[in-house]
MMTF fields as JSON, N, C-alpha, C and O atoms, coordinates in Angstrom:
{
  "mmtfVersion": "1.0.0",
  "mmtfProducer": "UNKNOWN",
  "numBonds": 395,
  "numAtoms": 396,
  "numGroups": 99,
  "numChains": 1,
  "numModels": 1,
  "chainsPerModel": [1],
  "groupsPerChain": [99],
  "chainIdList": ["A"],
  "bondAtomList": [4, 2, 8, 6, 12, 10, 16, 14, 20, 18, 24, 22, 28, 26, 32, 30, 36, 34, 40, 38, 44, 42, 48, 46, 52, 50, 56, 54, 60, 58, 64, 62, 68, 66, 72, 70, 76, 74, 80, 78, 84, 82, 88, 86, 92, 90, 96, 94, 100, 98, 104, 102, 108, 106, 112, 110, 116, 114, 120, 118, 124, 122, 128, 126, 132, 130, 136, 134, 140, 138, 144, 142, 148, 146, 152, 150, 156, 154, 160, 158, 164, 162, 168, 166, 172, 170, 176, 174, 180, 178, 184, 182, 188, 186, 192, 190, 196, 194, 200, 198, 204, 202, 208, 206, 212, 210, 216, 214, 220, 218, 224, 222, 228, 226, 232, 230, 236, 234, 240, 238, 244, 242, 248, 246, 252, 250, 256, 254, 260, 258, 264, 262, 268, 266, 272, 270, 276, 274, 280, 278, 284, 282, 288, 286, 292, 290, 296, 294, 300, 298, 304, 302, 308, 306, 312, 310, 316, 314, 320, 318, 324, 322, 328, 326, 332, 330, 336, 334, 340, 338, 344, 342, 348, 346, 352, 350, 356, 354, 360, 358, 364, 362, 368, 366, 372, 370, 376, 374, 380, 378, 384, 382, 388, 386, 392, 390],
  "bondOrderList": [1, 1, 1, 1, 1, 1, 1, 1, 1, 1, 1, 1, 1, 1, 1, 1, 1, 1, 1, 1, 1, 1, 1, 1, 1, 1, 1, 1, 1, 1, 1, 1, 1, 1, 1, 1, 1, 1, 1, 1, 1, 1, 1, 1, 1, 1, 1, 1, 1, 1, 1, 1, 1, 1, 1, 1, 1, 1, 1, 1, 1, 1, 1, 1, 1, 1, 1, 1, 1, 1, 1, 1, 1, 1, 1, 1, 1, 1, 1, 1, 1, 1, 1, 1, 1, 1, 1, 1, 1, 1, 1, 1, 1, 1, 1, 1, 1, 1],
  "groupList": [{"groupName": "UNK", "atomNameList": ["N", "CA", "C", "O"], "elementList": ["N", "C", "C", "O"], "formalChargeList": [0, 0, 0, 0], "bondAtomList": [1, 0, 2, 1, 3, 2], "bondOrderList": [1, 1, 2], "singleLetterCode": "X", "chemCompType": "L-PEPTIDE LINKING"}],
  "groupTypeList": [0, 0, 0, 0, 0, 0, 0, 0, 0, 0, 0, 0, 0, 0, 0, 0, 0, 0, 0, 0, 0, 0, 0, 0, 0, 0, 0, 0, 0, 0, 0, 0, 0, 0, 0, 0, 0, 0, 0, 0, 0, 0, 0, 0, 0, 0, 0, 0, 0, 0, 0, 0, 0, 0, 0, 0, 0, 0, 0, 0, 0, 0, 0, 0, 0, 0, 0, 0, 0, 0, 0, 0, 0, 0, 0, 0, 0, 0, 0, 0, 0, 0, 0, 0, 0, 0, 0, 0, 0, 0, 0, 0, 0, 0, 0, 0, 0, 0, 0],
  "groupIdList": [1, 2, 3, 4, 5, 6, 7, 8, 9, 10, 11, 12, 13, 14, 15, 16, 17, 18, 19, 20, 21, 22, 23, 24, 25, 26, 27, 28, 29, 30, 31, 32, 33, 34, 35, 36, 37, 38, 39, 40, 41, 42, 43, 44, 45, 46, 47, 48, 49, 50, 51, 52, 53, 54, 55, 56, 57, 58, 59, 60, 61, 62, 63, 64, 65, 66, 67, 68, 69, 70, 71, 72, 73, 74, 75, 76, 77, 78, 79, 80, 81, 82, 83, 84, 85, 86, 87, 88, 89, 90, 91, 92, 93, 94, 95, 96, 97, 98, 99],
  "secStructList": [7, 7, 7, 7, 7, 7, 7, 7, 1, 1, 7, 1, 7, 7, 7, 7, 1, 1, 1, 1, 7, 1, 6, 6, 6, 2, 2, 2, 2, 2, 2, 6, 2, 2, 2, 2, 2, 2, 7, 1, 2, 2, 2, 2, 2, 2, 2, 2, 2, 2, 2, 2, 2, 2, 2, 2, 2, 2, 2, 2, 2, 1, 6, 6, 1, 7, 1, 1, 2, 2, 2, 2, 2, 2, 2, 2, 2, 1, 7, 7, 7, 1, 1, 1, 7, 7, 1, 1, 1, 7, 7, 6, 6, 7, 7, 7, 7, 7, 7],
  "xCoordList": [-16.472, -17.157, -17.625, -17.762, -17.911, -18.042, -16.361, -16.172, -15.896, -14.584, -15.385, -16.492, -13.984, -14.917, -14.157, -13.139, -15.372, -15.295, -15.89, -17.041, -14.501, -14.826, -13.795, -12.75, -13.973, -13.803, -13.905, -14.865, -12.576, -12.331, -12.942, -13.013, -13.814, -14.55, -13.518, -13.761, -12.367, -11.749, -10.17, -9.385, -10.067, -8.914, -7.616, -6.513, -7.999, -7.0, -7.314, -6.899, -7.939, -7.785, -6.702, -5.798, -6.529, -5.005, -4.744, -5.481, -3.632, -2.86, -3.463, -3.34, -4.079, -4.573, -3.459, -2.283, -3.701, -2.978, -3.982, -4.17, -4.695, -6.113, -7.611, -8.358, -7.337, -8.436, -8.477, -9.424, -6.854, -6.168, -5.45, -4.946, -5.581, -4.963, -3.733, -3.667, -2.726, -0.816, -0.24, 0.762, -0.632, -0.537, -1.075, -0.94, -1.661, -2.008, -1.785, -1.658, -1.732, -0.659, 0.74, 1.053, 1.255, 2.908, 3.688, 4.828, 2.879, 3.137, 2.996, 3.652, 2.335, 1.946, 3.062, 3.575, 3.484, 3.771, 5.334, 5.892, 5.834, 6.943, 7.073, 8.246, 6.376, 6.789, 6.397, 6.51, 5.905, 6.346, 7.367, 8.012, 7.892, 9.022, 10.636, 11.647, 9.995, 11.256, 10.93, 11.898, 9.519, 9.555, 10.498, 11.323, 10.149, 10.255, 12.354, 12.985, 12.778, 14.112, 14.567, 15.399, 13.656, 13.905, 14.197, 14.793, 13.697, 14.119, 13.679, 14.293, 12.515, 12.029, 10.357, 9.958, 9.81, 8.131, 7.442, 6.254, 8.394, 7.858, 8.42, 7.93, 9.355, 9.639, 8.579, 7.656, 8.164, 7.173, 5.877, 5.132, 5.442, 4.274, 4.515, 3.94, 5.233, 5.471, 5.5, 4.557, 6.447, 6.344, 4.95, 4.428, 4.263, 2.839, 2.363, 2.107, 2.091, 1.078, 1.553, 0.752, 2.99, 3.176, 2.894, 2.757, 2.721, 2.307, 0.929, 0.619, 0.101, -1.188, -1.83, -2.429, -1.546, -1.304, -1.204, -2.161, -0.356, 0.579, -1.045, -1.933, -0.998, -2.288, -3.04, -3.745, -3.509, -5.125, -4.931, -6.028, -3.545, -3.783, -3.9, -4.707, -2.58, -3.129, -4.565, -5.053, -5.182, -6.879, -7.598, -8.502, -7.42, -8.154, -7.941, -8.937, -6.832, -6.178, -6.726, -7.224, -6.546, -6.756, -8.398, -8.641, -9.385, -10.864, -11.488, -11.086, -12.698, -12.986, -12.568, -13.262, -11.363, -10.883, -9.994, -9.93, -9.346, -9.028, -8.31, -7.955, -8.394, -7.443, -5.81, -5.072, -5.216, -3.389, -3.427, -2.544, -4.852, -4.571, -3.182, -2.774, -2.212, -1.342, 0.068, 1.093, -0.335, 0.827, 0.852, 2.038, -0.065, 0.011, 0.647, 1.65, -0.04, 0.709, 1.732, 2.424, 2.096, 3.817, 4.518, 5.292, 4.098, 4.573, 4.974, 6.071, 3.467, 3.609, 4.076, 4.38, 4.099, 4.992, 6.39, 6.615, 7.051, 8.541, 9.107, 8.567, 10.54, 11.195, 11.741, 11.912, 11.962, 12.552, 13.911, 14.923, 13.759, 15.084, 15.564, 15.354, 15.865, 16.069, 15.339, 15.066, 15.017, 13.728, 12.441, 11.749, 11.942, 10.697, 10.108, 8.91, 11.5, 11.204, 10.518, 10.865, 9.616, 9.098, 9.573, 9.752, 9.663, 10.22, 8.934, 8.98, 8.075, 6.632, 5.575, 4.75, 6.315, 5.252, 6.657, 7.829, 6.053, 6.553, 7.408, 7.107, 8.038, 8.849, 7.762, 7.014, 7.586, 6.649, 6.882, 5.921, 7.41, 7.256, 6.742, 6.521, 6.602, 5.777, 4.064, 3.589, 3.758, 2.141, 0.993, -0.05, 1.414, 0.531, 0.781, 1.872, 0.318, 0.676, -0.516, -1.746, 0.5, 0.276, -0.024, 0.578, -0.702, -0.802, -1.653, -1.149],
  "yCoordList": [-39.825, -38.645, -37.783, -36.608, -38.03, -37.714, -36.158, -35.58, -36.054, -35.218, -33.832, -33.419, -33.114, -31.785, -31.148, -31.399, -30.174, -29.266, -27.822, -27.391, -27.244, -25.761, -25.183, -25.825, -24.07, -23.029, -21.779, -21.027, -21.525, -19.868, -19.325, -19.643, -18.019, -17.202, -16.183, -15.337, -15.891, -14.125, -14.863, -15.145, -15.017, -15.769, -14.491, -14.4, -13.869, -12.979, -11.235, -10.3, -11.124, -9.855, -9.456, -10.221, -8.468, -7.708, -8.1, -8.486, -7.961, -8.43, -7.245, -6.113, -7.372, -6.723, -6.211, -6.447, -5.714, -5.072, -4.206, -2.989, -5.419, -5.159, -5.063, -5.81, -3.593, -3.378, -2.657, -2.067, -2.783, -1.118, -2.293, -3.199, -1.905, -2.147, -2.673, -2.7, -3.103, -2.949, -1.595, -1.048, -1.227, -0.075, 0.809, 1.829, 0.976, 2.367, 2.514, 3.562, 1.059, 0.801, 1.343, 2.384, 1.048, 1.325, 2.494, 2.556, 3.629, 4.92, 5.281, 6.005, 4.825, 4.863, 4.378, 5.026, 2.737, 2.629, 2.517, 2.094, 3.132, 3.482, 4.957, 5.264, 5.621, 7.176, 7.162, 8.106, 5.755, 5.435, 4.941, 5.124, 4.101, 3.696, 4.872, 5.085, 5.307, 6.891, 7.952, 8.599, 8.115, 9.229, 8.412, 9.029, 7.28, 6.354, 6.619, 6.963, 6.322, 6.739, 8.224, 8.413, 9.176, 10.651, 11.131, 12.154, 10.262, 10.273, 11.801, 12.288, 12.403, 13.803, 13.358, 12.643, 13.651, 13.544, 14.638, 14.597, 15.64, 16.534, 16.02, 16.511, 15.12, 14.715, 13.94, 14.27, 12.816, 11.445, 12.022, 11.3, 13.01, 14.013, 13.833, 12.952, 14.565, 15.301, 14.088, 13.947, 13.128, 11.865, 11.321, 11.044, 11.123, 10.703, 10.687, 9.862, 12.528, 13.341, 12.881, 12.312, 13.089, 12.591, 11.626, 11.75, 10.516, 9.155, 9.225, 9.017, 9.595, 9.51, 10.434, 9.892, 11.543, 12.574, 11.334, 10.928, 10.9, 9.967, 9.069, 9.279, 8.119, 7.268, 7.605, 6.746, 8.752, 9.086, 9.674, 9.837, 10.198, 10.806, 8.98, 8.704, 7.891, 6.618, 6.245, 5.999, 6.252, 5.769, 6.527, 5.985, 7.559, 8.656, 8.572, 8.688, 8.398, 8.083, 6.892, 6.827, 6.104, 4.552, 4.182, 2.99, 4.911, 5.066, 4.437, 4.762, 3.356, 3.628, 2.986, 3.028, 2.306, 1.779, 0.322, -0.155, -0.168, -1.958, -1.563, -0.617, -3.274, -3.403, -3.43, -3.926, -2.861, -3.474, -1.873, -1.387, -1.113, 0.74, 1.263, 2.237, 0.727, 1.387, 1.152, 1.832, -0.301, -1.047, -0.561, -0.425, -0.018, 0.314, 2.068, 2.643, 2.512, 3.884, 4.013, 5.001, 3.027, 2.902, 3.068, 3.998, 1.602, 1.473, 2.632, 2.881, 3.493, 4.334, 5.821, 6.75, 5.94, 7.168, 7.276, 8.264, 5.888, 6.312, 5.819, 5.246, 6.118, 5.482, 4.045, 3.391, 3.714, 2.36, 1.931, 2.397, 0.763, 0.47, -1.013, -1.226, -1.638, -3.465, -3.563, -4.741, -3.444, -4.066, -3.794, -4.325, -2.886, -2.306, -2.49, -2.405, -2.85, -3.267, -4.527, -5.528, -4.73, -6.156, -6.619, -5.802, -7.8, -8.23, -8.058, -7.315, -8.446, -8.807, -7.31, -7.29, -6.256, -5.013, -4.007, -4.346, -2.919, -2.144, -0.845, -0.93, -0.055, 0.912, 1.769, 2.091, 2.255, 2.692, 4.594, 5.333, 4.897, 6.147, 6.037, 6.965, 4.944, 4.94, 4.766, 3.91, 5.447, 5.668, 5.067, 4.522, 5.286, 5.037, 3.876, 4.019, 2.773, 1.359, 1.112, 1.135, 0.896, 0.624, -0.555, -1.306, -1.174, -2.732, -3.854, -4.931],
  "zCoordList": [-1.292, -1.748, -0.587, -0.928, 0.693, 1.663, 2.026, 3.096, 1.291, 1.698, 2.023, 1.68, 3.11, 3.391, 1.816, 1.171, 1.689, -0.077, 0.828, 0.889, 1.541, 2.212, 0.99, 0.881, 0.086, -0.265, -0.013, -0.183, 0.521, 0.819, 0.178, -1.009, 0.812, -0.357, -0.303, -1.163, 0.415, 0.529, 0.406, 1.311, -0.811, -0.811, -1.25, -0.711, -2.035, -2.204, -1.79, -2.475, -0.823, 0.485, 0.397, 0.06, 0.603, 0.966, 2.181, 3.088, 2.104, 4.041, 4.958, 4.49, 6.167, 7.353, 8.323, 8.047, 9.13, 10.375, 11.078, 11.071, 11.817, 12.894, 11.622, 10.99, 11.85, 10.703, 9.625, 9.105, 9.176, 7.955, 7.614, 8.279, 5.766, 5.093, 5.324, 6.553, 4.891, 5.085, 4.2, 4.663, 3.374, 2.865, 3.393, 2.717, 4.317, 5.1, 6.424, 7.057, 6.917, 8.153, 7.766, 8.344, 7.264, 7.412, 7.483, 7.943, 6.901, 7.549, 8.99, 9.738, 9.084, 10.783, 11.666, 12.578, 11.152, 11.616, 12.045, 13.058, 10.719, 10.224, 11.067, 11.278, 11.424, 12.009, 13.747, 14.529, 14.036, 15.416, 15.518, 16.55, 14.427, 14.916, 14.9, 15.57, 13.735, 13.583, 15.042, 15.443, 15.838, 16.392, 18.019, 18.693, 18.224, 18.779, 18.986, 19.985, 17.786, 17.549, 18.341, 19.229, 17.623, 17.851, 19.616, 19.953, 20.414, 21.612, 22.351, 23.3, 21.704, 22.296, 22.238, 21.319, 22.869, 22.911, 21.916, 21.596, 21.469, 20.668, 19.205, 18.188, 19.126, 17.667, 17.971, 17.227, 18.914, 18.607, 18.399, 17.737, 18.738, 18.545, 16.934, 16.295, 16.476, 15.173, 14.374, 13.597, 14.409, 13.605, 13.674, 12.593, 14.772, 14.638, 13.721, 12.845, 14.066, 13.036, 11.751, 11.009, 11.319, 10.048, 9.495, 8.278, 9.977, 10.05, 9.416, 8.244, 10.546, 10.468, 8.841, 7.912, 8.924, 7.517, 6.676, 6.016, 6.698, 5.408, 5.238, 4.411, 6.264, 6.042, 5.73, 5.202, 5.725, 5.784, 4.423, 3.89, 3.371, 2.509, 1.502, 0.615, 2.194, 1.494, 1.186, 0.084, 2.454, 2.441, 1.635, 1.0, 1.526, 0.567, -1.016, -1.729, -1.526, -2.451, -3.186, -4.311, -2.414, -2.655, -2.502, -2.692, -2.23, -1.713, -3.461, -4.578, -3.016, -4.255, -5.392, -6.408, -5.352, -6.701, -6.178, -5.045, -7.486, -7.215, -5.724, -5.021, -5.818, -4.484, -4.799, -3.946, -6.104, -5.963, -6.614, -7.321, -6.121, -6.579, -6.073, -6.705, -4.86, -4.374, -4.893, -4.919, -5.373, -6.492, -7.498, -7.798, -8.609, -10.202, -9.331, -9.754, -8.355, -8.559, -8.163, -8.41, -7.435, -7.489, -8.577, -8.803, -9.703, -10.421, -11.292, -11.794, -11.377, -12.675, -12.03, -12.779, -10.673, -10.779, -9.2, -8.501, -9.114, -8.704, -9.757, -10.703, -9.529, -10.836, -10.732, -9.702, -11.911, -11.902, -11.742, -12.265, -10.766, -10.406, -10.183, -8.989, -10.501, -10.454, -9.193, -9.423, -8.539, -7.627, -7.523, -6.654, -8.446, -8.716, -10.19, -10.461, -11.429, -12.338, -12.822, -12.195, -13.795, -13.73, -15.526, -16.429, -15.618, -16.917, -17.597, -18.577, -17.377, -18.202, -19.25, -20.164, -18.34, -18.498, -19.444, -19.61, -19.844, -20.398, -19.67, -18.479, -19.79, -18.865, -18.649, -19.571, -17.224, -16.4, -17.49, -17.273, -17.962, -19.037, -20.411, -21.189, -20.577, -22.063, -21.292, -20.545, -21.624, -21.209, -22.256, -21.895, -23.633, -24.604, -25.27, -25.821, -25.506, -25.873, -27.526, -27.574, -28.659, -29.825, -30.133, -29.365, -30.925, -30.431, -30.043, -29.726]
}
């Protein structure tokens, strides 16, 4: 009876990258890696900014509400396609559920 009994209290956190989200990281860091490509200091400028734009409109967006807020608005507004579709839920265009 003596066993250690440690329970995670932050067991389901979103995945990190330093101290941002993974969803608000990846613009970022997705338009270093494109400006990075672009091979001009004025595209890696420009991709930055885009980057950063992108994140900051994620963080803003996402401010405030659940944590899988970036997942349901996926869901409900790109379209569906065998890797975004889920068997369990209804087609992301029927909005109003009877039932």
């Amino acid at each position: 009876m003596q066993a250690d009994t440690y329970i995670p209290r932050r067991l389901d956190d979103p995945w990190k990258i330093g101290f941002w989200d993974v969803d608000v990281a990846a613009p970022v860091l997705l338009a270093f890696f494109v400006g990075y490509l672009a091979g001009s200091k004025f595209a890696f400028a420009i991709c930055v900014a885009v980057g950063l734009l992108a994140s900051r409109w994620i963080a803003r967006k996402k401010a405030d509400r659940h944590p899988a807020f970036a997942i349901h608005w996926i869901y409900w507004h790109l379209p569906p396609n065998p890797l975004t579709s889920l068997k369990a839920t209804p087609p992301s265009h029927v909005r109003r559920m009877v039932g």
